[in-house]
Coordinates of N, CA, C and O in Angstrom, one line a residue:
X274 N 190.7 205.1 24.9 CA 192.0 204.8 24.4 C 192.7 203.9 25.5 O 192.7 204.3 26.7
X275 N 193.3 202.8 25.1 CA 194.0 202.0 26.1 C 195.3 202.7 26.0 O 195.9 203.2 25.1
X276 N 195.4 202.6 27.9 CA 196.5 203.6 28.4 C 198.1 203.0 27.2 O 198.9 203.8 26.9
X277 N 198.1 201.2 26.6 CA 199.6 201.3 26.1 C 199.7 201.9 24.5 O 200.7 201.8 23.8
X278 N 198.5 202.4 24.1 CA 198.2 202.8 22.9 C 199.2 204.3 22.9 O 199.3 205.2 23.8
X279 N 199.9 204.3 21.3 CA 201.0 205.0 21.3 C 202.6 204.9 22.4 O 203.5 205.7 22.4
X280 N 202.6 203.7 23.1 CA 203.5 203.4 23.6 C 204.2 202.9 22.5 O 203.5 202.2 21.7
X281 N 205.9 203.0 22.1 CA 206.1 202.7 20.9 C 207.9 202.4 21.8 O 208.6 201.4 21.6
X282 N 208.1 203.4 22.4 CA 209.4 203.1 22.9 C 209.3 203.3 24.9 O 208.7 204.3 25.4
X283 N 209.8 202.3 25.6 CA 209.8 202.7 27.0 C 211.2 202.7 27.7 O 211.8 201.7 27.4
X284 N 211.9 203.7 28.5 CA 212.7 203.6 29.0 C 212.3 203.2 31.0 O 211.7 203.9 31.8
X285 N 212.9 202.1 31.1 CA 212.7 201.4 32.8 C 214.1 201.8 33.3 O 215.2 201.6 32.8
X286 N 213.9 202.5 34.7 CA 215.7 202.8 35.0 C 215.4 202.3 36.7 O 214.2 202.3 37.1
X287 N 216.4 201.8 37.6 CA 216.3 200.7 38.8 C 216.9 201.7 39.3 O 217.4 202.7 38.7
X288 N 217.0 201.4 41.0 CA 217.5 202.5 41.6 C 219.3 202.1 41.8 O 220.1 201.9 40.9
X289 N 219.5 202.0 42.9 CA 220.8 202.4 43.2 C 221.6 203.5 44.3 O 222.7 203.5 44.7
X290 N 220.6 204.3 44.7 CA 220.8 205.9 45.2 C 221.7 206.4 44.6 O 221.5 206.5 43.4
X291 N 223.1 206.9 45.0 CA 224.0 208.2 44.8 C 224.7 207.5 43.3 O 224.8 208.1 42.2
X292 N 225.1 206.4 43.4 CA 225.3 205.6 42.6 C 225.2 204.9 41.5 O 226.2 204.6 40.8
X293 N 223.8 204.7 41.4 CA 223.0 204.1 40.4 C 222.9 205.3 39.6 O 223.3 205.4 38.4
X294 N 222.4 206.3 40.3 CA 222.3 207.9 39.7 C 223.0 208.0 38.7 O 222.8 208.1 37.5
X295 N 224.0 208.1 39.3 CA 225.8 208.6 38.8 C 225.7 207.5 37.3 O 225.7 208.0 36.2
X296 N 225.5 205.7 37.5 CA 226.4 204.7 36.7 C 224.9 205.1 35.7 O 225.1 204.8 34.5
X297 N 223.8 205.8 35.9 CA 222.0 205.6 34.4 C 223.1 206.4 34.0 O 223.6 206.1 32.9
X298 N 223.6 207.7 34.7 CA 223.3 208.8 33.4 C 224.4 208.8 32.6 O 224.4 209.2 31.5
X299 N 225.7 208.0 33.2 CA 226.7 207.7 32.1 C 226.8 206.8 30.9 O 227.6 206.8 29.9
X300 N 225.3 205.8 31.4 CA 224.7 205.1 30.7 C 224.4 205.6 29.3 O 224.7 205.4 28.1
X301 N 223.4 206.6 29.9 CA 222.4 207.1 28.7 C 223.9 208.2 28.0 O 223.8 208.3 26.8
X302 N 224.6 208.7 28.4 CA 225.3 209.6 28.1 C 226.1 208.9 27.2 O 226.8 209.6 26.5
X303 N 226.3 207.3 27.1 CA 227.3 206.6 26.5 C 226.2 206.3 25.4 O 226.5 206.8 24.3
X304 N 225.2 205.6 25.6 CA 224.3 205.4 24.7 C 224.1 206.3 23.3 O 224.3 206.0 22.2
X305 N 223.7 207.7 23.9 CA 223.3 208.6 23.1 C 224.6 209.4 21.9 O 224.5 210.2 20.9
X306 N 225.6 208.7 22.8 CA 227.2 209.2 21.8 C 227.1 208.2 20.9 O 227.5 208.4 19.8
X307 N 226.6 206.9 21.2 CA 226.7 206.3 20.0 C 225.8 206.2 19.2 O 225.7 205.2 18.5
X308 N 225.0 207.1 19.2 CA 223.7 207.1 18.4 C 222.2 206.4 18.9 O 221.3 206.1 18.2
X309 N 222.2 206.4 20.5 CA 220.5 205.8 20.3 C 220.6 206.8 21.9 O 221.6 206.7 22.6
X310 N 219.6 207.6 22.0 CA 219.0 208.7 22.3 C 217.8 208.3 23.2 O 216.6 208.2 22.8
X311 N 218.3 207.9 24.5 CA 216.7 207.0 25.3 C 216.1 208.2 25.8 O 215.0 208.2 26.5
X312 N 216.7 209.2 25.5 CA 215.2 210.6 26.3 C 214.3 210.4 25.0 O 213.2 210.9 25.2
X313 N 214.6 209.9 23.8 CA 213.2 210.0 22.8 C 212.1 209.0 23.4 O 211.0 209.0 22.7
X314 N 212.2 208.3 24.5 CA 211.5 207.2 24.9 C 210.0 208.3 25.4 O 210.0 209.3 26.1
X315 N 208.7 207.6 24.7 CA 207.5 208.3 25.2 C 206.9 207.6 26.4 O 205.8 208.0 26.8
X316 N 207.5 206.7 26.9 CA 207.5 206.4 28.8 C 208.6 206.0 29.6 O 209.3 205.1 29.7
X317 N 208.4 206.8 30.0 CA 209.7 206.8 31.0 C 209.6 206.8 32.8 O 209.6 207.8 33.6
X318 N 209.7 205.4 33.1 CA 209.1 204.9 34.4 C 210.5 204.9 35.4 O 211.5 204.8 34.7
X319 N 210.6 204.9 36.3 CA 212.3 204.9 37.4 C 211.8 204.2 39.2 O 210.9 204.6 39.9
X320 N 212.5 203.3 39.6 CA 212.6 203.2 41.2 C 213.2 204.1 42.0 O 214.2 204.6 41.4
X321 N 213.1 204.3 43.0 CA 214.1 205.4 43.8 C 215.2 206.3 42.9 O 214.9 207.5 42.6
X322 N 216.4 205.7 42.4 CA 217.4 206.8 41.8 C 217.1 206.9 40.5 O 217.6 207.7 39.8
X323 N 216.1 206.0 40.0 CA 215.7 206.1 38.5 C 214.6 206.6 38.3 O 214.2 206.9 37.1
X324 N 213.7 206.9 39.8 CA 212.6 207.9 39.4 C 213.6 209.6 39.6 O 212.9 210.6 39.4
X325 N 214.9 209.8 39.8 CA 215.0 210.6 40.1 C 215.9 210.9 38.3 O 215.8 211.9 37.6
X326 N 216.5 209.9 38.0 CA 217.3 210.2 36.8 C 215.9 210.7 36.1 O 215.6 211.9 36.0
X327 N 214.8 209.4 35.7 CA 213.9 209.8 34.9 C 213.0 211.5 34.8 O 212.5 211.9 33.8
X328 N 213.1 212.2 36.2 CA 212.3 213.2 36.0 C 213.5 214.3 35.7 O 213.2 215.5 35.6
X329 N 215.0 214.0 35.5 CA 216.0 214.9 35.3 C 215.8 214.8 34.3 O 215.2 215.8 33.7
X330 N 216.1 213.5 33.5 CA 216.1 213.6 31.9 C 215.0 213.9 31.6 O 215.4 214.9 31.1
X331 N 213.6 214.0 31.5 CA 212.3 214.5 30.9 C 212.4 216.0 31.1 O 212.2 216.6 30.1
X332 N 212.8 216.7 32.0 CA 212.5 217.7 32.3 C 213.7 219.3 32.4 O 213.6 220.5 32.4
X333 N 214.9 218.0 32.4 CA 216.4 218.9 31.9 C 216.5 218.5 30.3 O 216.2 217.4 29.9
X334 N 217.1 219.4 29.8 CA 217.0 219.1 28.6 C 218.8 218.8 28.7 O 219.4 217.9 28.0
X335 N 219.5 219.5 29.5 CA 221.2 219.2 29.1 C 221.2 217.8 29.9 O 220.7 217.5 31.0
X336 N 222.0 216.9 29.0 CA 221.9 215.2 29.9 C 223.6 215.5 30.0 O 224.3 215.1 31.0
X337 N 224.4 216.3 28.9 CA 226.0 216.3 29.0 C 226.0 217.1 31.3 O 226.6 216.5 32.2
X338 N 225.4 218.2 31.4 CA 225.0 218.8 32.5 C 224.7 218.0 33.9 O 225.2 218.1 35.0
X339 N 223.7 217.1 33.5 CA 223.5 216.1 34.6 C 224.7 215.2 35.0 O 225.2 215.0 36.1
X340 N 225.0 214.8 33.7 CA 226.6 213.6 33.4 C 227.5 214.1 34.3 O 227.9 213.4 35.3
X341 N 227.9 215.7 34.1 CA 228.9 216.1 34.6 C 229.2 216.7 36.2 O 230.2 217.0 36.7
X342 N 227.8 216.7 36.7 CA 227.6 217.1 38.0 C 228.0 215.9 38.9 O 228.5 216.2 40.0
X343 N 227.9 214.2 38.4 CA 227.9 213.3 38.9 C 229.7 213.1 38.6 O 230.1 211.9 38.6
X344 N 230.5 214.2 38.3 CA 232.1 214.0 38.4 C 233.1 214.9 39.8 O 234.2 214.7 40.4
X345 N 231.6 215.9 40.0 CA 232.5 216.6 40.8 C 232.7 216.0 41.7 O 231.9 215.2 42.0
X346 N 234.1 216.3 42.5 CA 234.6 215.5 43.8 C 233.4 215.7 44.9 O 232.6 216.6 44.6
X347 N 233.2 215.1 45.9 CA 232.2 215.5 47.0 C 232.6 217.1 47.7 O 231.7 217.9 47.9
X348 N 233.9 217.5 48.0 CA 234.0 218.2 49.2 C 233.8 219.2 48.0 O 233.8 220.3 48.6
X349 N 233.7 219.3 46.8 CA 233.9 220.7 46.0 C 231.8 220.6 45.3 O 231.4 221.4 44.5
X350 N 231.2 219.8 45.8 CA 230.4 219.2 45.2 C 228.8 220.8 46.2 O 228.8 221.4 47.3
X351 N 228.2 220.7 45.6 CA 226.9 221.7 46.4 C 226.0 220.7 47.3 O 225.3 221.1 48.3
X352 N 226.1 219.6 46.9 CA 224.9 218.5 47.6 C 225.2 218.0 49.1 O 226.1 217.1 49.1
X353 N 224.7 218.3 50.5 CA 224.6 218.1 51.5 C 225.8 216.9 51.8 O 225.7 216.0 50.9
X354 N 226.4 216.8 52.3 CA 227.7 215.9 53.0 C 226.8 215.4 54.0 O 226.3 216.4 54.7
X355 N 226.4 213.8 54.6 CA 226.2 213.7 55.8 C 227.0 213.1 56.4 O 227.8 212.4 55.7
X356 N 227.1 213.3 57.9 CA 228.1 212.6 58.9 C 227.6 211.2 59.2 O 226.5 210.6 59.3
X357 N 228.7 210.8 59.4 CA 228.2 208.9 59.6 C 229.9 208.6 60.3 O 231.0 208.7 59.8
X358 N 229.3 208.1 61.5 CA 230.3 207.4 62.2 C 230.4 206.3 62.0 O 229.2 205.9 62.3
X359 N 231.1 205.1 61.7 CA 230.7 203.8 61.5 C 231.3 203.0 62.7 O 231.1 201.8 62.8
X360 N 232.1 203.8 63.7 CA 232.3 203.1 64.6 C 231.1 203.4 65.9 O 230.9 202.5 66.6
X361 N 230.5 204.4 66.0 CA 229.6 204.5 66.4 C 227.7 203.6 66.2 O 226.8 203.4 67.0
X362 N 227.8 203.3 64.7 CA 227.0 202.6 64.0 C 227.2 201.2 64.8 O 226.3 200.7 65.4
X363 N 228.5 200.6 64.7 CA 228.7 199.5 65.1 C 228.5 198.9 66.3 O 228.1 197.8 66.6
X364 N 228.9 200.0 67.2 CA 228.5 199.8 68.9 C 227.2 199.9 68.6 O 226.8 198.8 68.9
X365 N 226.3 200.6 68.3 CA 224.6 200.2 68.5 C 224.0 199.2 68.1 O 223.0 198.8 68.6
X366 N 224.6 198.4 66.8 CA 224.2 197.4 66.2 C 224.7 196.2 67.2 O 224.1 195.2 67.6
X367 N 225.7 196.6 67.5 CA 226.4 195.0 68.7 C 225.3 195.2 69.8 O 224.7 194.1 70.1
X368 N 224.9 196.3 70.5 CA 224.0 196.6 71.7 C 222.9 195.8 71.6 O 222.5 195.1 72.5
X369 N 222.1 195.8 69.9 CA 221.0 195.7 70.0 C 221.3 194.2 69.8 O 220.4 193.5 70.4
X370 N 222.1 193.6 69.4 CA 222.6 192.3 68.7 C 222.6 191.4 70.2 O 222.3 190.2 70.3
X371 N 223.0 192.2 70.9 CA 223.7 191.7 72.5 C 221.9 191.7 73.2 O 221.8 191.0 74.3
X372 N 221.0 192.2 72.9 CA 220.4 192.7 73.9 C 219.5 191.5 74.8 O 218.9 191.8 75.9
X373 N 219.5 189.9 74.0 CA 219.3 189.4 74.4 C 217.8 188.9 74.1 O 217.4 187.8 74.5
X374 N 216.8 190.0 73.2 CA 215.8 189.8 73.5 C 215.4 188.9 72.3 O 216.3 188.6 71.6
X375 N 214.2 188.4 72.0 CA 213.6 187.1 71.2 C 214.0 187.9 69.8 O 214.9 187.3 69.2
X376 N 213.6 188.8 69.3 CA 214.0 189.1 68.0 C 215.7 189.2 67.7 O 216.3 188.6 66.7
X377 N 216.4 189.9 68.7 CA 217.8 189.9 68.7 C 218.3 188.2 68.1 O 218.6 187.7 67.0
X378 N 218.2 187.7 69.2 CA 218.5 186.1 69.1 C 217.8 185.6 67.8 O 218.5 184.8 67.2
X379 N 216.8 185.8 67.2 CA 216.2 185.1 65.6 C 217.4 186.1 64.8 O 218.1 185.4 64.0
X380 N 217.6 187.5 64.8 CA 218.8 187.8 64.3 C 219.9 187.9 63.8 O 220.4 188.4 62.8
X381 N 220.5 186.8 65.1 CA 221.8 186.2 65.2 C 222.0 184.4 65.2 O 223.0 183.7 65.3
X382 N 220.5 184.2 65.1 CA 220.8 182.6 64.4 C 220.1 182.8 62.7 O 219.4 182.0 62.1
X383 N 220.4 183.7 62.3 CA 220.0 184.5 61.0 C 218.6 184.0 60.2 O 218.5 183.6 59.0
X384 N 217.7 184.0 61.1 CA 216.3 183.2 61.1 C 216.0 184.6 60.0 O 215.6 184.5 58.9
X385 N 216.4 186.2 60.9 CA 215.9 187.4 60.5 C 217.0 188.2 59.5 O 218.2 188.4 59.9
X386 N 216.5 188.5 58.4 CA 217.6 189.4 58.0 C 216.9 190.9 57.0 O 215.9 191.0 56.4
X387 N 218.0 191.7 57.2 CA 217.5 193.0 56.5 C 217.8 193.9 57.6 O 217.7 193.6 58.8
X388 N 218.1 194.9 57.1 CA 218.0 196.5 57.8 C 216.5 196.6 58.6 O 216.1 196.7 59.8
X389 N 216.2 196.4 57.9 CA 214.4 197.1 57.4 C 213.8 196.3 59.0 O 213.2 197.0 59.9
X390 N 214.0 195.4 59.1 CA 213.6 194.2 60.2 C 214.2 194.6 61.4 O 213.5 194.6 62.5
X391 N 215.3 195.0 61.4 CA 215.9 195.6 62.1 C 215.1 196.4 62.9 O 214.6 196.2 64.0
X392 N 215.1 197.4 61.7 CA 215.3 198.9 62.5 C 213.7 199.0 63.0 O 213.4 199.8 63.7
X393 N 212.4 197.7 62.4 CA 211.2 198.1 62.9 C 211.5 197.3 64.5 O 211.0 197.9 65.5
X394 N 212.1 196.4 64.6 CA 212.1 195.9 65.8 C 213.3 196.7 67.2 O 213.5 196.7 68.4
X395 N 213.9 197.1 66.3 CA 215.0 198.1 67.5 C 214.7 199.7 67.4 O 215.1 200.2 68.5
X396 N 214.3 200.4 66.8 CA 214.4 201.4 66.6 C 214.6 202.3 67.7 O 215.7 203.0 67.7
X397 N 213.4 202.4 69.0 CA 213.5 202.8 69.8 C 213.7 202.0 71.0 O 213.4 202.2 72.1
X398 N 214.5 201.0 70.5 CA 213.8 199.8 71.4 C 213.0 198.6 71.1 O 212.2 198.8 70.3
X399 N 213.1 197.7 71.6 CA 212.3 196.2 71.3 C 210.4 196.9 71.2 O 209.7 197.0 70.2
X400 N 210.2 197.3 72.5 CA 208.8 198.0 72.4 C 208.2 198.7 71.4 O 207.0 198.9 71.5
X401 N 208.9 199.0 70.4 CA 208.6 199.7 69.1 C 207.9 199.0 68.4 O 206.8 199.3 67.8
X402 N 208.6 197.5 68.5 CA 207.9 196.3 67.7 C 206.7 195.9 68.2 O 206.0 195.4 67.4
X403 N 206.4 196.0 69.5 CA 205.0 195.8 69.7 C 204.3 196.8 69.4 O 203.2 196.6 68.9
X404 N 204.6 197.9 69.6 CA 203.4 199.4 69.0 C 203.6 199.3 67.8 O 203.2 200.4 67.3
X405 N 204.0 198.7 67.1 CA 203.8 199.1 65.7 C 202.8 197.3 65.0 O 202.3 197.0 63.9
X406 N 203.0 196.6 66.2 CA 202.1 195.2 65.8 C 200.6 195.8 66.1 O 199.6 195.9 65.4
X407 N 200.8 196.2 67.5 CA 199.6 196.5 68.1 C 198.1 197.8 67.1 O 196.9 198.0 66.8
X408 N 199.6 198.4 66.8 CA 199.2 199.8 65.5 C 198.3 199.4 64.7 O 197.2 199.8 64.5
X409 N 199.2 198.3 64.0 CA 198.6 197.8 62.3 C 197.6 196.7 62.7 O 196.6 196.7 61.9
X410 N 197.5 195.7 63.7 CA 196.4 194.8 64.3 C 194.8 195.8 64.3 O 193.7 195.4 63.9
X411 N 195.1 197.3 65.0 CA 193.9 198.1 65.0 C 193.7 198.7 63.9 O 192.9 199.6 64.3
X412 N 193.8 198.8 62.7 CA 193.5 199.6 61.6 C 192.8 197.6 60.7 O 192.3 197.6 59.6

């Protein structure tokens, strides 16, 4: 049997995190008031916040339930609060920005960009970036 046999309807949902979350299910929640119903979908694939909508909706049957969890205010809300300084954030980012070293400098003439680039080349330090070249060069 080829795996798209009996594929007849697919639902694809993109991430977003806390947000994307929140904007699918009001989605589907608007959809389905007006009459089209995407949990009848027989695949249902998601990225990050859409693999998380997707395994709610398959597996919670209340979607009004899910809709409504994503109204409560945060401080009245059950879901973990994390702490985030952003003035603290900012002095580390200027440090590493300042620090002078060859990746910093490709950084700040914006040769390099992304978090992601970042955080492999600063994390612990510039030296991270070589243990993790050196890492993946031996495998």
């Amino acid at each position: 049997m080829n795996a798209r046999e009996g594929v007849t309807r697919a639902l694809v949902l993109g991430g977003g995190g806390v947000t994307g979350a929140a904007w699918e299910l009001g989605v589907l929640v608007g959809l389905r008031d007006e009459g089209l119903d995407l949990r009848d979908a027989n695949l249902v694939v998601g990225t990050s916040a859409g693999s998380v909508v997707g395994a709610q909706i398959t597996t919670v049957a209340d979607l009004d339930s899910l809709f409504s969890a994503q109204l409560i205010p945060a401080e009245q809300s059950s879901e973990r609060s994390v702490d985030f300084d952003p003035a603290a954030m900012e002095t580390k980012f200027r440090a590493v920005i300042s620090a002078g070293s060859v990746n910093a400098r490709a950084i700040r003439g914006g040769k390099l960009r992304g978090s992601g680039h970042l955080a492999a080349c600063h994390h612990r330090g510039p030296s991270l970036y070589g243990w993790r070249h050196a890492f993946w060069n031996q495998r």
